[in-house]
């Protein structure tokens, strides 16, 4: 994933966490609503001609949910993770009495961490 260097300042981590939680909750709620509609459709009459259309709507809702989760995870990894990494590296450097500067080593470490984190977020969703 490409990054802007140095990383963007993300703002208050608690606010970011609330925003991420809200986006995911809204996406999940839309998916749950579509699921209820599909179940209701089958409960009424599983052989109706609308069943196929209802299933297609549900599949589209799943794709939409997946897209929203993917975008949110990607934004976190691209915007928040570099800042969090930098904060930790600066704290470690301060404790050692040295100055932190982004190097190829740090960029490589962050890109590896980002790839792992992104994959973990998607698996969790």
Short mmCIF file of N, CA, C and O in Angstrom, two decimals:
data_model
loop_
_atom_site.label_atom_id
_atom_site.label_comp_id
_atom_site.label_asym_id
_atom_site.label_seq_id
_atom_site.Cartn_x
_atom_site.Cartn_y
_atom_site.Cartn_z
N UNK A 1 0.84 -1.17 0.00
CA UNK A 1 0.00 0.00 0.00
C UNK A 1 0.88 1.23 0.00
O UNK A 1 1.81 1.32 0.78
N UNK A 2 0.57 2.20 -0.83
CA UNK A 2 1.38 3.42 -0.84
C UNK A 2 1.01 4.31 0.34
O UNK A 2 -0.13 4.35 0.79
N UNK A 3 2.00 5.04 0.83
CA UNK A 3 1.81 5.95 1.96
C UNK A 3 2.36 7.31 1.64
O UNK A 3 3.32 7.45 0.89
N UNK A 4 1.76 8.31 2.25
CA UNK A 4 2.34 9.65 2.21
C UNK A 4 3.32 9.73 3.37
O UNK A 4 3.03 9.27 4.47
N UNK A 5 4.49 10.31 3.12
CA UNK A 5 5.49 10.42 4.18
C UNK A 5 5.79 11.86 4.46
O UNK A 5 6.00 12.63 3.54
N UNK A 6 5.82 12.30 5.71
CA UNK A 6 5.45 11.51 6.87
C UNK A 6 3.95 11.28 6.89
O UNK A 6 3.21 11.96 6.18
N UNK A 7 3.49 10.34 7.72
CA UNK A 7 2.06 10.03 7.75
C UNK A 7 1.21 11.22 8.14
O UNK A 7 1.67 12.12 8.83
N UNK A 8 -0.04 11.19 7.71
CA UNK A 8 -0.98 12.24 8.05
C UNK A 8 -1.33 12.17 9.53
O UNK A 8 -1.36 11.10 10.12
N UNK A 9 -1.60 13.31 10.12
CA UNK A 9 -2.04 13.33 11.51
C UNK A 9 -3.51 12.91 11.51
O UNK A 9 -4.35 13.54 10.88
N UNK A 10 -3.87 11.85 12.23
CA UNK A 10 -5.21 11.30 12.12
C UNK A 10 -6.26 11.97 12.99
O UNK A 10 -7.43 11.78 12.79
N UNK A 11 -5.85 12.72 13.97
CA UNK A 11 -6.84 13.26 14.89
C UNK A 11 -6.94 12.40 16.13
O UNK A 11 -6.12 11.52 16.38
N UNK A 12 -7.97 12.64 16.92
CA UNK A 12 -8.17 11.95 18.18
C UNK A 12 -8.46 10.47 17.95
O UNK A 12 -9.45 10.13 17.28
N UNK A 13 -7.64 9.57 18.50
CA UNK A 13 -7.86 8.13 18.28
C UNK A 13 -9.23 7.65 18.77
O UNK A 13 -9.82 6.77 18.16
N UNK A 14 -9.73 8.22 19.84
CA UNK A 14 -11.06 7.80 20.33
C UNK A 14 -12.15 8.18 19.34
O UNK A 14 -13.08 7.42 19.10
N UNK A 15 -12.03 9.36 18.74
CA UNK A 15 -13.00 9.80 17.75
C UNK A 15 -12.93 8.91 16.50
O UNK A 15 -13.95 8.53 15.94
N UNK A 16 -11.72 8.59 16.10
CA UNK A 16 -11.55 7.70 14.94
C UNK A 16 -12.17 6.33 15.24
O UNK A 16 -12.89 5.78 14.41
N UNK A 17 -11.93 5.81 16.43
CA UNK A 17 -12.51 4.51 16.79
C UNK A 17 -14.03 4.57 16.80
O UNK A 17 -14.69 3.64 16.32
N UNK A 18 -14.59 5.67 17.31
CA UNK A 18 -16.06 5.81 17.30
C UNK A 18 -16.59 5.86 15.87
O UNK A 18 -17.61 5.26 15.55
N UNK A 19 -15.87 6.58 14.99
CA UNK A 19 -16.31 6.69 13.60
C UNK A 19 -16.27 5.33 12.91
O UNK A 19 -17.21 4.94 12.22
N UNK A 20 -15.19 4.59 13.12
CA UNK A 20 -15.08 3.25 12.52
C UNK A 20 -16.20 2.35 13.04
O UNK A 20 -16.86 1.65 12.27
N UNK A 21 -16.43 2.38 14.35
CA UNK A 21 -17.49 1.55 14.92
C UNK A 21 -18.85 1.93 14.36
O UNK A 21 -19.68 1.06 14.06
N UNK A 22 -19.11 3.21 14.18
CA UNK A 22 -20.39 3.66 13.63
C UNK A 22 -20.57 3.19 12.20
O UNK A 22 -21.63 2.68 11.83
N UNK A 23 -19.54 3.33 11.38
CA UNK A 23 -19.63 2.90 9.99
C UNK A 23 -19.90 1.40 9.92
O UNK A 23 -20.77 0.94 9.17
N UNK A 24 -19.18 0.63 10.71
CA UNK A 24 -19.37 -0.82 10.68
C UNK A 24 -20.73 -1.23 11.23
O UNK A 24 -21.37 -2.13 10.70
N UNK A 25 -21.19 -0.55 12.28
CA UNK A 25 -22.51 -0.85 12.83
C UNK A 25 -23.61 -0.55 11.81
O UNK A 25 -24.55 -1.33 11.63
N UNK A 26 -23.50 0.59 11.12
CA UNK A 26 -24.50 0.94 10.10
C UNK A 26 -24.48 -0.08 8.96
O UNK A 26 -25.54 -0.49 8.48
N UNK A 27 -23.29 -0.46 8.53
CA UNK A 27 -23.19 -1.44 7.45
C UNK A 27 -23.79 -2.78 7.89
O UNK A 27 -24.52 -3.42 7.15
N UNK A 28 -23.49 -3.18 9.12
CA UNK A 28 -24.03 -4.44 9.63
C UNK A 28 -25.55 -4.38 9.75
O UNK A 28 -26.25 -5.33 9.43
N UNK A 29 -26.08 -3.24 10.19
CA UNK A 29 -27.53 -3.10 10.34
C UNK A 29 -28.23 -3.23 8.99
O UNK A 29 -29.27 -3.88 8.89
N UNK A 30 -27.66 -2.61 7.95
CA UNK A 30 -28.25 -2.75 6.61
C UNK A 30 -28.24 -4.21 6.18
O UNK A 30 -29.21 -4.71 5.59
N UNK A 31 -27.16 -4.90 6.45
CA UNK A 31 -27.06 -6.32 6.10
C UNK A 31 -28.08 -7.14 6.88
O UNK A 31 -28.77 -8.00 6.31
N UNK A 32 -28.23 -6.87 8.16
CA UNK A 32 -29.20 -7.60 8.98
C UNK A 32 -30.63 -7.33 8.50
O UNK A 32 -31.47 -8.24 8.48
N UNK A 33 -30.92 -6.10 8.08
CA UNK A 33 -32.25 -5.78 7.55
C UNK A 33 -32.54 -6.58 6.29
O UNK A 33 -33.65 -7.11 6.11
N UNK A 34 -31.56 -6.68 5.41
CA UNK A 34 -31.74 -7.46 4.19
C UNK A 34 -31.91 -8.95 4.52
O UNK A 34 -32.71 -9.65 3.90
N UNK A 35 -31.18 -9.41 5.50
CA UNK A 35 -31.30 -10.81 5.91
C UNK A 35 -32.73 -11.09 6.40
O UNK A 35 -33.32 -12.11 6.04
N UNK A 36 -33.28 -10.21 7.21
CA UNK A 36 -34.65 -10.39 7.69
C UNK A 36 -35.64 -10.42 6.52
O UNK A 36 -36.59 -11.20 6.52
N UNK A 37 -35.40 -9.59 5.52
CA UNK A 37 -36.29 -9.58 4.35
C UNK A 37 -36.23 -10.91 3.61
O UNK A 37 -37.26 -11.43 3.16
N UNK A 38 -35.04 -11.46 3.48
CA UNK A 38 -34.89 -12.76 2.80
C UNK A 38 -35.60 -13.85 3.59
O UNK A 38 -36.34 -14.66 3.03
N UNK A 39 -35.40 -13.87 4.88
CA UNK A 39 -36.05 -14.88 5.71
C UNK A 39 -37.57 -14.75 5.63
O UNK A 39 -38.29 -15.75 5.53
N UNK A 40 -38.07 -13.53 5.68
CA UNK A 40 -39.52 -13.31 5.58
C UNK A 40 -40.04 -13.80 4.23
O UNK A 40 -41.12 -14.39 4.14
N UNK A 41 -39.28 -13.58 3.17
CA UNK A 41 -39.68 -14.02 1.84
C UNK A 41 -39.83 -15.54 1.80
O UNK A 41 -40.79 -16.07 1.28
N UNK A 42 -38.87 -16.26 2.37
CA UNK A 42 -38.94 -17.72 2.39
C UNK A 42 -40.07 -18.20 3.30
O UNK A 42 -40.72 -19.20 3.01
N UNK A 43 -40.29 -17.50 4.39
CA UNK A 43 -41.34 -17.91 5.33
C UNK A 43 -42.71 -17.82 4.69
O UNK A 43 -43.58 -18.67 4.93
N UNK A 44 -42.94 -16.81 3.86
CA UNK A 44 -44.24 -16.64 3.21
C UNK A 44 -44.50 -17.75 2.19
O UNK A 44 -45.54 -18.38 2.20
N UNK A 45 -43.56 -17.96 1.31
CA UNK A 45 -43.72 -18.99 0.28
C UNK A 45 -42.39 -19.13 -0.45
O UNK A 45 -42.04 -18.29 -1.27
N UNK A 46 -41.66 -20.19 -0.18
CA UNK A 46 -40.32 -20.33 -0.76
C UNK A 46 -40.30 -20.50 -2.27
O UNK A 46 -39.24 -20.44 -2.88
N UNK A 47 -41.43 -20.67 -2.90
CA UNK A 47 -41.44 -20.88 -4.35
C UNK A 47 -41.93 -19.66 -5.13
O UNK A 47 -42.14 -19.76 -6.33
N UNK A 48 -42.07 -18.56 -4.49
CA UNK A 48 -42.56 -17.37 -5.20
C UNK A 48 -41.52 -16.87 -6.19
O UNK A 48 -40.31 -17.05 -6.00
N UNK A 49 -41.96 -16.22 -7.24
CA UNK A 49 -41.00 -15.70 -8.23
C UNK A 49 -40.11 -14.59 -7.66
O UNK A 49 -39.05 -14.31 -8.21
N UNK A 50 -40.51 -14.03 -6.56
CA UNK A 50 -39.71 -12.95 -5.98
C UNK A 50 -38.53 -13.46 -5.16
O UNK A 50 -37.66 -12.67 -4.80
N UNK A 51 -38.50 -14.75 -4.90
CA UNK A 51 -37.42 -15.30 -4.08
C UNK A 51 -36.06 -15.06 -4.72
O UNK A 51 -35.12 -14.63 -4.05
N UNK A 52 -35.95 -15.31 -5.99
CA UNK A 52 -34.67 -15.10 -6.69
C UNK A 52 -34.24 -13.64 -6.62
O UNK A 52 -33.07 -13.33 -6.36
N UNK A 53 -35.20 -12.73 -6.83
CA UNK A 53 -34.88 -11.30 -6.76
C UNK A 53 -34.47 -10.91 -5.35
O UNK A 53 -33.52 -10.12 -5.15
N UNK A 54 -35.15 -11.47 -4.36
CA UNK A 54 -34.82 -11.16 -2.96
C UNK A 54 -33.42 -11.67 -2.62
O UNK A 54 -32.64 -10.98 -1.95
N UNK A 55 -33.10 -12.86 -3.09
CA UNK A 55 -31.75 -13.39 -2.85
C UNK A 55 -30.68 -12.53 -3.52
O UNK A 55 -29.62 -12.30 -2.95
N UNK A 56 -30.98 -12.04 -4.70
CA UNK A 56 -30.02 -11.17 -5.39
C UNK A 56 -29.83 -9.87 -4.61
O UNK A 56 -28.70 -9.38 -4.48
N UNK A 57 -30.90 -9.32 -4.08
CA UNK A 57 -30.79 -8.11 -3.25
C UNK A 57 -29.92 -8.39 -2.02
O UNK A 57 -29.11 -7.55 -1.63
N UNK A 58 -30.12 -9.56 -1.43
CA UNK A 58 -29.32 -9.92 -0.27
C UNK A 58 -27.85 -10.05 -0.63
O UNK A 58 -26.98 -9.57 0.10
N UNK A 59 -27.56 -10.67 -1.75
CA UNK A 59 -26.16 -10.78 -2.19
C UNK A 59 -25.56 -9.41 -2.43
O UNK A 59 -24.40 -9.16 -2.10
N UNK A 60 -26.35 -8.49 -3.00
CA UNK A 60 -25.86 -7.13 -3.21
C UNK A 60 -25.61 -6.44 -1.87
O UNK A 60 -24.64 -5.68 -1.73
N UNK A 61 -26.45 -6.69 -0.88
CA UNK A 61 -26.25 -6.11 0.45
C UNK A 61 -24.96 -6.64 1.07
O UNK A 61 -24.21 -5.89 1.71
N UNK A 62 -24.68 -7.92 0.86
CA UNK A 62 -23.44 -8.50 1.37
C UNK A 62 -22.24 -7.85 0.69
O UNK A 62 -21.25 -7.49 1.34
N UNK A 63 -22.31 -7.68 -0.63
CA UNK A 63 -21.21 -7.03 -1.35
C UNK A 63 -21.02 -5.59 -0.87
O UNK A 63 -19.89 -5.13 -0.71
N UNK A 64 -22.12 -4.90 -0.63
CA UNK A 64 -22.03 -3.52 -0.14
C UNK A 64 -21.38 -3.48 1.24
O UNK A 64 -20.51 -2.65 1.51
N UNK A 65 -21.81 -4.39 2.12
CA UNK A 65 -21.22 -4.47 3.45
C UNK A 65 -19.72 -4.74 3.36
O UNK A 65 -18.91 -4.08 4.00
N UNK A 66 -19.37 -5.70 2.54
CA UNK A 66 -17.97 -6.05 2.36
C UNK A 66 -17.16 -4.86 1.85
O UNK A 66 -16.05 -4.60 2.32
N UNK A 67 -17.73 -4.12 0.91
CA UNK A 67 -17.05 -2.94 0.38
C UNK A 67 -16.83 -1.87 1.42
O UNK A 67 -15.76 -1.26 1.50
N UNK A 68 -17.84 -1.64 2.26
CA UNK A 68 -17.71 -0.62 3.31
C UNK A 68 -16.66 -1.04 4.34
O UNK A 68 -15.86 -0.22 4.79
N UNK A 69 -16.68 -2.30 4.72
CA UNK A 69 -15.69 -2.80 5.67
C UNK A 69 -14.29 -2.69 5.06
O UNK A 69 -13.35 -2.25 5.72
N UNK A 70 -14.17 -3.07 3.81
CA UNK A 70 -12.88 -2.99 3.13
C UNK A 70 -12.36 -1.56 3.10
O UNK A 70 -11.20 -1.30 3.42
N UNK A 71 -13.23 -0.61 2.74
CA UNK A 71 -12.80 0.80 2.69
C UNK A 71 -12.39 1.30 4.07
O UNK A 71 -11.38 1.99 4.21
N UNK A 72 -13.15 0.94 5.08
CA UNK A 72 -12.84 1.41 6.44
C UNK A 72 -11.53 0.81 6.94
O UNK A 72 -10.70 1.51 7.52
N UNK A 73 -11.33 -0.47 6.68
CA UNK A 73 -10.08 -1.12 7.09
C UNK A 73 -8.90 -0.51 6.34
O UNK A 73 -7.85 -0.24 6.94
N UNK A 74 -9.07 -0.28 5.05
CA UNK A 74 -7.99 0.31 4.25
C UNK A 74 -7.65 1.72 4.75
O UNK A 74 -6.48 2.07 4.88
N UNK A 75 -8.67 2.51 5.05
CA UNK A 75 -8.42 3.86 5.55
C UNK A 75 -7.69 3.82 6.89
O UNK A 75 -6.78 4.61 7.13
N UNK A 76 -8.10 2.89 7.77
CA UNK A 76 -7.40 2.79 9.05
C UNK A 76 -5.94 2.43 8.83
O UNK A 76 -5.05 3.06 9.41
N UNK A 77 -5.71 1.44 8.01
CA UNK A 77 -4.34 0.98 7.79
C UNK A 77 -3.51 2.07 7.13
O UNK A 77 -2.35 2.27 7.47
N UNK A 78 -4.08 2.82 6.20
CA UNK A 78 -3.33 3.84 5.50
C UNK A 78 -3.13 5.12 6.31
O UNK A 78 -2.11 5.77 6.19
N UNK A 79 -4.10 5.47 7.14
CA UNK A 79 -4.03 6.75 7.84
C UNK A 79 -3.64 6.64 9.30
O UNK A 79 -2.92 7.48 9.82
N UNK A 80 -4.18 5.65 9.98
CA UNK A 80 -3.96 5.56 11.42
C UNK A 80 -2.70 4.77 11.76
O UNK A 80 -1.94 5.18 12.63
N UNK A 81 -2.52 3.64 11.12
CA UNK A 81 -1.41 2.78 11.47
C UNK A 81 -0.05 3.47 11.34
O UNK A 81 0.77 3.36 12.25
N UNK A 82 0.20 4.23 10.26
CA UNK A 82 1.50 4.92 10.19
C UNK A 82 1.71 5.89 11.35
O UNK A 82 2.80 5.98 11.91
N UNK A 83 0.66 6.59 11.73
CA UNK A 83 0.78 7.55 12.84
C UNK A 83 1.04 6.82 14.16
O UNK A 83 1.86 7.24 14.96
N UNK A 84 0.32 5.74 14.38
CA UNK A 84 0.52 4.97 15.60
C UNK A 84 1.93 4.39 15.65
O UNK A 84 2.58 4.38 16.70
N UNK A 85 2.41 3.91 14.52
CA UNK A 85 3.77 3.39 14.43
C UNK A 85 4.76 4.50 14.77
O UNK A 85 5.68 4.31 15.57
N UNK A 86 4.56 5.66 14.15
CA UNK A 86 5.47 6.78 14.38
C UNK A 86 5.45 7.20 15.85
O UNK A 86 6.50 7.48 16.44
N UNK A 87 4.28 7.26 16.46
CA UNK A 87 4.18 7.63 17.87
C UNK A 87 4.99 6.67 18.74
O UNK A 87 5.72 7.09 19.65
N UNK A 88 4.85 5.39 18.47
CA UNK A 88 5.60 4.39 19.23
C UNK A 88 7.10 4.50 19.00
O UNK A 88 7.90 4.41 19.94
N UNK A 89 7.48 4.72 17.76
CA UNK A 89 8.90 4.84 17.44
C UNK A 89 9.50 6.10 18.08
O UNK A 89 10.62 6.07 18.59
N UNK A 90 8.75 7.19 18.07
CA UNK A 90 9.24 8.42 18.71
C UNK A 90 9.38 8.24 20.22
O UNK A 90 10.35 8.70 20.82
N UNK A 91 8.43 7.55 20.84
CA UNK A 91 8.51 7.30 22.28
C UNK A 91 9.74 6.45 22.60
O UNK A 91 10.46 6.72 23.58
N UNK A 92 9.97 5.43 21.78
CA UNK A 92 11.15 4.58 21.99
C UNK A 92 12.44 5.39 21.79
O UNK A 92 13.38 5.27 22.58
N UNK A 93 12.46 6.21 20.75
CA UNK A 93 13.64 7.04 20.49
C UNK A 93 13.88 8.02 21.64
O UNK A 93 15.02 8.20 22.08
N UNK A 94 12.81 8.64 22.12
CA UNK A 94 12.94 9.57 23.26
C UNK A 94 13.50 8.86 24.48
O UNK A 94 14.34 9.41 25.19
N UNK A 95 13.03 7.65 24.73
CA UNK A 95 13.51 6.89 25.89
C UNK A 95 15.00 6.57 25.76
O UNK A 95 15.71 6.47 26.76
N UNK A 96 15.46 6.44 24.52
CA UNK A 96 16.87 6.15 24.28
C UNK A 96 17.71 7.42 24.12
O UNK A 96 18.93 7.34 23.97
N UNK A 97 17.03 8.56 24.09
CA UNK A 97 17.74 9.83 23.94
C UNK A 97 18.21 10.09 22.52
O UNK A 97 19.20 10.79 22.31
N UNK A 98 17.50 9.54 21.54
CA UNK A 98 17.85 9.76 20.14
C UNK A 98 16.66 10.37 19.41
O UNK A 98 15.56 10.46 19.95
N UNK A 99 16.88 10.77 18.18
CA UNK A 99 15.83 11.38 17.37
C UNK A 99 15.30 10.35 16.38
O UNK A 99 16.09 9.65 15.73
N UNK A 100 13.99 10.27 16.27
CA UNK A 100 13.38 9.36 15.31
C UNK A 100 13.33 10.01 13.94
O UNK A 100 12.96 11.18 13.80
N UNK A 101 13.70 9.25 12.92
CA UNK A 101 13.53 9.66 11.52
C UNK A 101 13.07 8.44 10.74
O UNK A 101 13.52 7.32 10.98
N UNK A 102 12.15 8.68 9.82
CA UNK A 102 11.69 7.59 8.97
C UNK A 102 12.86 7.11 8.11
O UNK A 102 13.54 7.91 7.47
N UNK A 103 13.08 5.81 8.10
CA UNK A 103 14.12 5.21 7.26
C UNK A 103 13.47 4.11 6.43
O UNK A 103 12.31 3.75 6.63
N UNK A 104 14.25 3.54 5.54
CA UNK A 104 13.75 2.42 4.73
C UNK A 104 13.34 1.27 5.64
O UNK A 104 12.32 0.60 5.39
N UNK A 105 14.10 1.04 6.70
CA UNK A 105 13.75 -0.02 7.65
C UNK A 105 12.36 0.21 8.23
O UNK A 105 11.55 -0.71 8.29
N UNK A 106 12.08 1.45 8.66
CA UNK A 106 10.77 1.75 9.25
C UNK A 106 9.66 1.60 8.21
O UNK A 106 8.59 1.08 8.51
N UNK A 107 9.90 2.08 7.02
CA UNK A 107 8.88 1.97 5.96
C UNK A 107 8.59 0.51 5.63
O UNK A 107 7.42 0.12 5.49
N UNK A 108 9.63 -0.29 5.53
CA UNK A 108 9.43 -1.71 5.25
C UNK A 108 8.67 -2.39 6.39
O UNK A 108 7.76 -3.20 6.15
N UNK A 109 9.04 -2.06 7.63
CA UNK A 109 8.35 -2.65 8.79
C UNK A 109 6.88 -2.24 8.80
O UNK A 109 6.00 -3.06 9.04
N UNK A 110 6.62 -0.97 8.51
CA UNK A 110 5.24 -0.48 8.51
C UNK A 110 4.43 -1.13 7.39
O UNK A 110 3.29 -1.54 7.60
N UNK A 111 5.00 -1.25 6.22
CA UNK A 111 4.27 -1.87 5.11
C UNK A 111 3.95 -3.33 5.41
O UNK A 111 2.85 -3.80 5.10
N UNK A 112 4.87 -4.03 6.05
CA UNK A 112 4.61 -5.42 6.44
C UNK A 112 3.51 -5.47 7.50
O UNK A 112 2.58 -6.28 7.42
N UNK A 113 3.60 -4.60 8.49
CA UNK A 113 2.58 -4.52 9.54
C UNK A 113 1.22 -4.16 8.95
O UNK A 113 0.19 -4.73 9.31
N UNK A 114 1.21 -3.23 8.01
CA UNK A 114 -0.04 -2.79 7.38
C UNK A 114 -0.68 -3.94 6.61
O UNK A 114 -1.90 -4.15 6.69
N UNK A 115 0.11 -4.66 5.86
CA UNK A 115 -0.44 -5.79 5.08
C UNK A 115 -1.05 -6.83 6.02
O UNK A 115 -2.15 -7.34 5.77
N UNK A 116 -0.34 -7.14 7.10
CA UNK A 116 -0.87 -8.11 8.07
C UNK A 116 -2.13 -7.59 8.75
O UNK A 116 -3.10 -8.32 8.92
N UNK A 117 -2.10 -6.32 9.15
CA UNK A 117 -3.26 -5.73 9.84
C UNK A 117 -4.47 -5.69 8.94
O UNK A 117 -5.59 -6.01 9.36
N UNK A 118 -4.27 -5.27 7.69
CA UNK A 118 -5.37 -5.18 6.73
C UNK A 118 -6.02 -6.55 6.54
O UNK A 118 -7.23 -6.69 6.60
N UNK A 119 -5.19 -7.56 6.36
CA UNK A 119 -5.71 -8.92 6.18
C UNK A 119 -6.46 -9.37 7.44
O UNK A 119 -7.53 -9.98 7.34
N UNK A 120 -5.92 -9.04 8.61
CA UNK A 120 -6.60 -9.40 9.87
C UNK A 120 -7.95 -8.72 9.99
O UNK A 120 -8.94 -9.32 10.39
N UNK A 121 -8.01 -7.42 9.65
CA UNK A 121 -9.29 -6.69 9.71
C UNK A 121 -10.32 -7.33 8.80
O UNK A 121 -11.47 -7.49 9.18
N UNK A 122 -9.92 -7.68 7.60
CA UNK A 122 -10.86 -8.27 6.66
C UNK A 122 -11.33 -9.64 7.11
O UNK A 122 -12.50 -9.98 6.96
N UNK A 123 -10.43 -10.43 7.67
CA UNK A 123 -10.84 -11.74 8.19
C UNK A 123 -11.83 -11.59 9.33
O UNK A 123 -12.78 -12.34 9.45
N UNK A 124 -11.62 -10.60 10.19
CA UNK A 124 -12.52 -10.36 11.32
C UNK A 124 -13.90 -9.93 10.87
O UNK A 124 -14.89 -10.20 11.52
N UNK A 125 -13.96 -9.22 9.75
CA UNK A 125 -15.25 -8.70 9.28
C UNK A 125 -16.07 -9.79 8.64
O UNK A 125 -17.23 -9.66 8.45
#
